[in-house]
Short mmCIF file of C-alpha atoms and ligand atoms in Angstrom, two decimals:
data_model
loop_
_atom_site.label_atom_id
_atom_site.label_comp_id
_atom_site.label_asym_id
_atom_site.label_seq_id
_atom_site.Cartn_x
_atom_site.Cartn_y
_atom_site.Cartn_z
CA MET F 1 87.01 -103.38 89.43
CA ASN F 2 91.28 -103.01 89.29
CA GLU F 3 91.20 -107.83 90.51
CA VAL F 4 94.01 -109.49 88.88
CA VAL F 5 92.25 -112.70 86.92
CA LEU F 6 93.73 -115.45 85.78
CA VAL F 7 92.14 -117.64 82.69
CA THR F 8 93.09 -120.17 81.62
CA GLY F 9 92.48 -121.20 77.53
CA ALA F 10 92.25 -117.67 76.97
CA SER F 11 94.29 -117.81 73.16
CA LYS F 12 90.77 -118.46 71.82
CA GLY F 13 86.77 -118.79 72.00
CA ILE F 14 85.54 -118.30 75.28
CA GLY F 15 88.53 -117.84 77.29
CA ARG F 16 89.43 -114.96 75.16
CA ALA F 17 86.17 -113.99 75.36
CA VAL F 18 86.73 -113.92 80.01
CA ALA F 19 89.74 -111.76 79.12
CA LEU F 20 88.05 -109.59 77.57
CA ALA F 21 85.10 -109.09 78.53
CA PHE F 22 86.71 -108.67 82.92
CA ALA F 23 88.90 -106.17 80.88
CA GLN F 24 86.08 -104.27 79.93
CA ARG F 25 85.38 -104.19 83.72
CA GLY F 26 89.33 -102.75 84.53
CA ALA F 27 90.28 -106.11 85.45
CA ARG F 28 93.81 -107.00 85.55
CA LEU F 29 94.82 -110.06 83.60
CA VAL F 30 96.63 -113.11 83.38
CA LEU F 31 96.89 -115.59 80.57
CA ALA F 32 97.75 -118.63 79.94
CA ALA F 33 97.30 -121.76 76.51
CA ARG F 34 99.42 -123.52 75.04
CA SER F 35 99.82 -121.79 71.22
CA GLN F 36 101.91 -118.56 72.16
CA ASP F 37 100.88 -116.21 69.35
CA ARG F 38 97.34 -116.66 69.00
CA LEU F 39 97.97 -115.60 73.74
CA ALA F 40 100.09 -112.46 72.23
CA GLN F 41 97.08 -112.05 69.99
CA VAL F 42 94.68 -112.19 73.11
CA ALA F 43 96.74 -110.00 74.87
CA ASP F 44 97.00 -107.24 72.57
CA GLU F 45 93.02 -107.06 72.43
CA VAL F 46 92.92 -107.04 76.18
CA GLU F 47 95.93 -104.06 76.20
CA ALA F 48 93.84 -102.15 73.99
CA LEU F 49 90.87 -102.13 76.09
CA GLY F 50 93.62 -100.57 78.48
CA ALA F 51 93.93 -103.23 80.63
CA GLU F 52 97.30 -104.38 82.60
CA VAL F 53 98.19 -108.07 81.12
CA LEU F 54 100.61 -110.66 81.44
CA GLN F 55 100.58 -114.27 79.03
CA VAL F 56 102.24 -117.00 80.00
CA PRO F 57 102.06 -119.66 77.46
CA ALA F 58 101.29 -123.45 79.92
CA ASP F 59 100.02 -126.34 79.52
CA VAL F 60 97.34 -127.03 81.62
CA THR F 61 98.26 -130.68 81.46
CA ASP F 62 102.06 -130.21 82.32
CA PRO F 63 102.44 -129.78 86.74
CA GLU F 64 105.49 -127.78 86.35
CA ALA F 65 103.84 -125.21 83.79
CA VAL F 66 101.19 -125.26 85.90
CA ALA F 67 103.66 -124.27 88.41
CA ALA F 68 105.25 -121.46 86.81
CA LEU F 69 101.67 -119.78 85.72
CA VAL F 70 100.89 -119.61 89.41
CA ASP F 71 104.58 -118.16 90.52
CA ALA F 72 104.90 -115.56 87.67
CA ALA F 73 101.60 -114.57 87.57
CA ALA F 74 102.11 -114.45 92.50
CA SER F 75 105.69 -112.60 91.32
CA ARG F 76 104.00 -110.15 89.17
CA PHE F 77 100.32 -108.57 90.34
CA GLY F 78 100.89 -110.74 94.46
CA ARG F 79 97.58 -111.79 94.57
CA ILE F 80 94.99 -113.48 92.24
CA ASP F 81 91.92 -112.69 93.08
CA VAL F 82 89.12 -114.86 89.91
CA LEU F 83 90.90 -117.85 88.89
CA VAL F 84 88.89 -118.87 85.32
CA ASN F 85 89.60 -122.37 85.01
CA ASN F 86 88.48 -122.65 80.93
CA ALA F 87 91.38 -125.06 79.11
CA GLY F 88 89.81 -127.79 77.79
CA ILE F 89 88.67 -130.20 74.78
CA GLY F 90 85.76 -131.67 74.09
CA LYS F 91 86.00 -135.20 71.64
CA VAL F 92 83.02 -136.60 69.63
CA GLY F 93 82.51 -140.19 69.33
CA ALA F 94 80.03 -143.02 70.39
CA VAL F 95 80.95 -145.56 72.90
CA ALA F 96 80.87 -148.41 70.90
CA GLU F 97 83.81 -146.36 68.72
CA GLU F 98 87.85 -147.80 68.61
CA THR F 99 88.36 -144.27 69.86
CA PHE F 100 86.56 -143.91 72.44
CA ALA F 101 88.57 -144.34 75.47
CA ASP F 102 91.60 -142.70 74.40
CA ASN F 103 89.20 -139.78 74.17
CA VAL F 104 87.43 -140.17 77.82
CA ARG F 105 91.80 -140.18 78.77
CA GLN F 106 92.58 -137.45 76.71
CA THR F 107 89.51 -135.48 77.37
CA THR F 108 90.36 -135.89 81.25
CA GLU F 109 94.07 -134.67 81.12
CA ALA F 110 93.51 -131.50 79.59
CA SER F 111 89.71 -130.35 80.78
CA LEU F 112 89.70 -132.00 84.20
CA PHE F 113 93.23 -132.89 85.77
CA GLY F 114 94.44 -129.47 84.24
CA MET F 115 91.78 -127.88 86.40
CA ILE F 116 92.17 -129.33 89.45
CA ASP F 117 96.03 -128.83 89.47
CA VAL F 118 95.62 -124.79 88.67
CA THR F 119 92.76 -124.99 91.40
CA ARG F 120 95.38 -126.55 94.41
CA ARG F 121 98.11 -124.49 92.89
CA VAL F 122 96.42 -121.20 92.99
CA LEU F 123 93.58 -122.25 95.95
CA PRO F 124 96.36 -121.68 98.79
CA MET F 125 96.76 -117.90 97.68
CA LEU F 126 92.88 -117.09 97.89
CA GLN F 127 93.35 -119.12 101.40
CA LYS F 128 95.33 -117.13 102.73
CA GLN F 129 93.97 -113.08 101.10
CA GLY F 130 91.17 -114.79 102.62
CA SER F 131 89.09 -113.61 99.37
CA GLY F 132 88.63 -114.69 95.68
CA THR F 133 86.53 -116.32 92.90
CA ILE F 134 86.90 -120.05 91.06
CA VAL F 135 85.04 -120.34 88.17
CA ASN F 136 84.89 -124.04 86.65
CA MET F 137 84.18 -123.84 82.80
CA SER F 138 81.15 -127.50 82.79
CA SER F 139 78.43 -127.69 80.31
CA VAL F 140 74.95 -127.99 79.82
CA MET F 141 76.41 -131.92 79.21
CA GLY F 142 78.57 -131.44 83.41
CA ARG F 143 74.61 -132.21 84.51
CA LYS F 144 72.71 -134.22 81.49
CA ALA F 145 74.33 -135.80 78.88
CA PHE F 146 73.26 -136.58 75.44
CA ALA F 147 74.63 -139.59 72.55
CA ARG F 148 77.86 -139.15 71.11
CA PHE F 149 79.24 -137.27 73.76
CA GLY F 150 80.07 -140.20 76.26
CA SER F 151 84.22 -138.75 76.41
CA TYR F 152 82.73 -135.29 76.83
CA THR F 153 79.62 -135.21 78.90
CA ILE F 154 81.24 -138.43 81.81
CA VAL F 155 84.24 -135.54 82.41
CA MET F 156 82.08 -131.74 82.52
CA HIS F 157 80.05 -134.70 84.81
CA ALA F 158 83.49 -134.73 87.19
CA VAL F 159 84.36 -130.92 86.48
CA SER F 160 81.15 -130.25 88.22
CA ALA F 161 81.85 -132.24 90.82
CA PHE F 162 84.98 -131.40 91.35
CA SER F 163 83.33 -127.81 91.83
CA ASP F 164 79.78 -128.79 93.98
CA SER F 165 83.00 -130.53 96.84
CA LEU F 166 85.19 -127.61 96.76
CA ARG F 167 82.20 -125.08 96.85
CA GLN F 168 81.17 -126.88 100.46
CA GLU F 169 85.14 -127.66 101.06
CA VAL F 170 85.85 -123.80 100.97
CA ALA F 171 82.87 -122.01 102.99
CA GLY F 172 83.21 -119.54 105.50
CA SER F 173 87.24 -119.28 103.91
CA GLY F 174 86.35 -116.04 102.03
CA VAL F 175 86.57 -118.36 98.72
CA LYS F 176 84.47 -118.73 96.41
CA VAL F 177 83.40 -121.47 93.94
CA THR F 178 81.32 -120.69 90.62
CA VAL F 179 80.34 -123.17 87.97
CA ILE F 180 79.71 -122.11 84.17
CA HIS F 181 77.32 -124.89 82.37
CA PRO F 182 76.59 -122.97 78.77
CA ALA F 183 75.21 -124.94 76.04
CA LEU F 184 76.57 -125.12 72.52
CA THR F 185 79.02 -122.53 71.97
CA ALA F 186 80.05 -121.44 68.30
CA THR F 187 83.54 -121.85 69.10
CA ASP F 188 86.13 -124.52 67.50
CA LEU F 189 85.76 -127.14 70.21
CA LEU F 190 84.13 -129.08 67.84
CA LYS F 191 85.38 -128.37 64.57
CA GLU F 192 87.13 -131.47 63.65
CA ALA F 193 83.29 -133.31 63.69
CA ASP F 194 81.10 -133.58 60.95
CA GLU F 195 77.74 -132.09 61.12
CA ALA F 196 76.45 -135.91 60.98
CA GLU F 197 78.47 -137.03 63.69
CA MET F 198 76.31 -134.15 66.11
CA PRO F 199 74.78 -135.57 69.04
CA PRO F 200 71.09 -135.23 67.94
CA PRO F 201 70.02 -131.96 69.90
CA PHE F 202 72.48 -130.26 68.08
CA ARG F 203 71.55 -130.66 65.31
CA TYR F 204 69.33 -127.51 64.11
CA MET F 205 70.16 -125.75 67.57
CA ARG F 206 72.24 -122.20 67.56
CA PRO F 207 74.50 -121.78 69.76
CA LEU F 208 75.74 -119.00 71.80
CA SER F 209 78.25 -117.09 71.51
CA ALA F 210 81.65 -116.98 73.10
CA ASP F 211 80.74 -113.05 73.94
CA GLU F 212 77.90 -114.16 75.88
CA VAL F 213 79.66 -116.66 77.81
CA GLY F 214 82.54 -114.21 78.68
CA GLN F 215 79.20 -111.56 80.12
CA ALA F 216 77.59 -114.32 82.15
CA VAL F 217 81.19 -115.55 83.70
CA VAL F 218 82.09 -111.77 84.63
CA LYS F 219 78.11 -110.90 86.03
CA ALA F 220 78.69 -114.43 87.88
CA VAL F 221 81.28 -113.39 89.42
CA SER F 222 80.05 -109.77 90.61
CA SER F 223 76.90 -111.59 92.17
CA GLY F 224 78.61 -114.46 93.23
CA ARG F 225 77.10 -117.27 91.74
CA GLN F 226 77.18 -120.72 92.59
CA ARG F 227 75.97 -121.40 89.20
CA VAL F 228 74.38 -121.07 86.13
CA VAL F 229 73.26 -122.38 83.49
CA LEU F 230 73.47 -121.15 79.86
CA PRO F 231 70.67 -120.35 78.38
CA ARG F 232 68.62 -120.02 81.30
CA ARG F 233 65.60 -122.27 78.92
CA ALA F 234 67.73 -124.85 79.90
CA ASN F 235 67.10 -125.33 83.59
CA LEU F 236 64.16 -126.85 82.04
CA LEU F 237 66.06 -129.67 80.77
CA LEU F 238 67.71 -130.39 83.63
CA LEU F 239 64.91 -130.18 85.06
CA GLY F 240 63.57 -132.84 83.28
CA GLU F 241 66.75 -135.26 83.79
CA ALA F 242 66.15 -134.85 87.64
CA LEU F 243 63.10 -136.12 88.37
CA SER F 244 63.99 -138.75 85.64
CA PRO F 245 66.31 -140.20 82.77
CA ARG F 246 63.31 -141.02 80.93
CA ILE F 247 61.81 -137.28 81.15
CA GLY F 248 65.36 -135.60 80.63
CA ASP F 249 66.16 -137.97 77.28
CA ALA F 250 62.68 -137.44 76.23
CA ILE F 251 62.88 -133.47 76.24
CA ALA F 252 66.80 -134.09 74.42
CA THR F 253 65.09 -135.85 71.48
CA ALA F 254 62.06 -133.54 71.41
CA LEU F 255 64.79 -130.88 71.03
CA SER F 256 66.45 -132.83 68.36
CA THR F 257 63.56 -131.89 66.56
CA ARG F 258 63.25 -128.86 64.36
CA ARG F 259 59.80 -127.87 65.09
CA ILE F 260 60.47 -128.06 69.07
CA ALA F 261 63.75 -126.34 68.36
CA ARG F 262 62.07 -123.14 67.07
CA LEU F 263 58.77 -123.75 69.58
CA MET F 264 61.65 -123.24 72.29
CA GLY F 265 63.36 -119.90 70.07
CA MET F 266 66.12 -122.04 69.73
CA THR F 267 66.77 -122.07 66.42
CA GLY F 268 68.88 -120.36 63.88
CA LYS F 269 72.49 -120.46 62.05
CA THR F 270 73.76 -123.84 63.98
CA TYR F 271 77.14 -124.26 64.59
CA HIS F 272 78.38 -125.54 61.65
CA GLU F 273 76.67 -123.04 59.52
CA LEU F 274 78.21 -120.50 61.97
CA LEU F 275 82.28 -121.85 61.76
CA ALA F 276 81.62 -122.00 57.76
CA ARG F 277 81.00 -117.96 58.02
N1 NAP X 301 82.46 -124.41 72.89
C1 NAP X 301 81.15 -125.39 73.56
O1 NAP X 301 80.21 -125.47 73.22
C2 NAP X 301 81.19 -125.35 75.05
C3 NAP X 301 80.20 -125.08 75.96
C4 NAP X 301 80.39 -125.29 77.49
C5 NAP X 301 81.32 -125.75 77.82
N2 NAP X 301 82.40 -125.19 77.19
C6 NAP X 301 83.93 -125.61 77.26
O2 NAP X 301 84.29 -123.90 77.65
C7 NAP X 301 85.90 -124.12 77.78
C8 NAP X 301 86.30 -123.54 76.00
O3 NAP X 301 86.58 -123.78 75.30
P1 NAP X 301 86.07 -123.55 73.52
O4 NAP X 301 84.52 -123.61 73.96
O5 NAP X 301 86.65 -121.53 74.16
O6 NAP X 301 87.26 -123.94 72.66
P2 NAP X 301 87.94 -123.94 71.70
O7 NAP X 301 87.68 -122.33 71.33
O8 NAP X 301 88.59 -125.18 71.18
O9 NAP X 301 89.43 -123.41 73.45
C9 NAP X 301 89.60 -123.76 73.80
C10 NAP X 301 90.73 -123.06 75.05
O10 NAP X 301 91.65 -124.12 75.89
C11 NAP X 301 92.76 -124.17 75.48
N3 NAP X 301 93.63 -125.34 75.69
C12 NAP X 301 92.95 -126.36 75.00
N4 NAP X 301 93.76 -127.33 76.09
C13 NAP X 301 95.30 -126.78 76.10
C14 NAP X 301 95.98 -127.21 77.36
N5 NAP X 301 96.27 -128.49 77.62
N6 NAP X 301 97.16 -125.82 78.33
C15 NAP X 301 96.26 -124.75 78.52
N7 NAP X 301 95.28 -124.33 77.21
C16 NAP X 301 94.82 -125.97 76.76
C17 NAP X 301 93.23 -123.38 74.37
O11 NAP X 301 94.50 -123.07 73.69
P3 NAP X 301 95.78 -123.69 73.42
O12 NAP X 301 95.13 -124.67 71.78
O13 NAP X 301 96.60 -122.51 72.78
O14 NAP X 301 96.62 -124.35 74.52
C18 NAP X 301 91.81 -122.48 73.75
O15 NAP X 301 92.78 -121.58 74.65
C19 NAP X 301 86.05 -125.95 77.06
O16 NAP X 301 86.54 -126.24 78.32
C20 NAP X 301 84.60 -126.43 77.58
O17 NAP X 301 84.68 -127.55 77.41
C21 NAP X 301 82.40 -124.56 75.63
#
C-alpha cells in the first residue's frame, strides 16, 4: 500500500490510531488538527514506522485553513487516495440545560461543517483520479440517540445522512464512501463529562480502544465496506431501533443495568476508570 491518506483530527485519540494503522500498512500520511505540538508527536510516531508524513496544523471550521490543507496535500503528493474525516468534538447534557443549543451549534461546526468543507475540497481531486475513499467518522449514536447526548447524536445522525447521500451521488465514479459507527471509545472526547453525567448505557460499558477503531478503518477501506458498526453486537441495538423506538429504547435501558451489560460481554474497566489511569 503506497496510498496517500489524509486524516483530520489526527493529533490524538481515534485519528492518531487511524494514522498509525495506515502507516503500518505503508501508506503516506497527511495529518491535520489544531494543536501543532501534539500533531508533531504523532508525525514522529508515524515516521518511526517508516511512513512519509506531511503535518498541516488546521482548524476544519476555518475555510481558508481547509483550502490550505488540501492544497498542501496536493502539492506534496499529487493525489489523495483516502480521506478520513475524523475531527470532532462531543458534549454531554440534557435538552433542558441552558447550554444545549450552544452545544449543538459548536458540535455542528466542528464535526459536521468541518467534514462537509474538507470533503467538498477533496472530492474534485478524487473524481478526477476516478478513485478514492472518503471515510466519515460517525458513531453508534449516528443511528440511535441516547438520553443526555442530544447535541452529539443530532450531529452524528447528520454525519450518517451526509455520508449516505454522498455515497449515492458518487456511485459509479470510482469514489467510495464509508461511514464508521464506533460505540464509546476510550479517548479524551468526553473527558470533561462527570461520570454521573454519562448517558445511562455507558455506565458499565467497557469502551473500545482507539486502536480497535483505527484497525477497523483500515480494514473497511481495503474491503470497500460502506458501513461499519463497532463492536458488531451493537447492530442488535440498531436493529431494535429500526423496528421500533420502543424496542431500541428498551435495549438501551437494558444495557444500562450491570447484569445485562455483563451478559452481553460489555463490562470491564469503564471509560472514566480507563481515563483515570
Ligand atoms: N470517543 C468516542 O467515544 C467516539 C465514539 C464514536 C465516534 N467518535 C468520533 O471520533 C472522532 C474522533 O474523536 P476521539 O474520540 O478520537 O476524540 P479526541 O481524542 O478528543 O480527538 C478529537 C480530534 O479532533 C481534533 N479536532 C477537534 N476539533 C477540531 C477542529 N475544529 N479542527 C481540527 N481538528 C479538530 C482534535 O485535535 P485538536 O484539538 O488538536 O484540533 C483531535 O485530534 C470524533 O469525530 C468523534 O465524534 C468518538
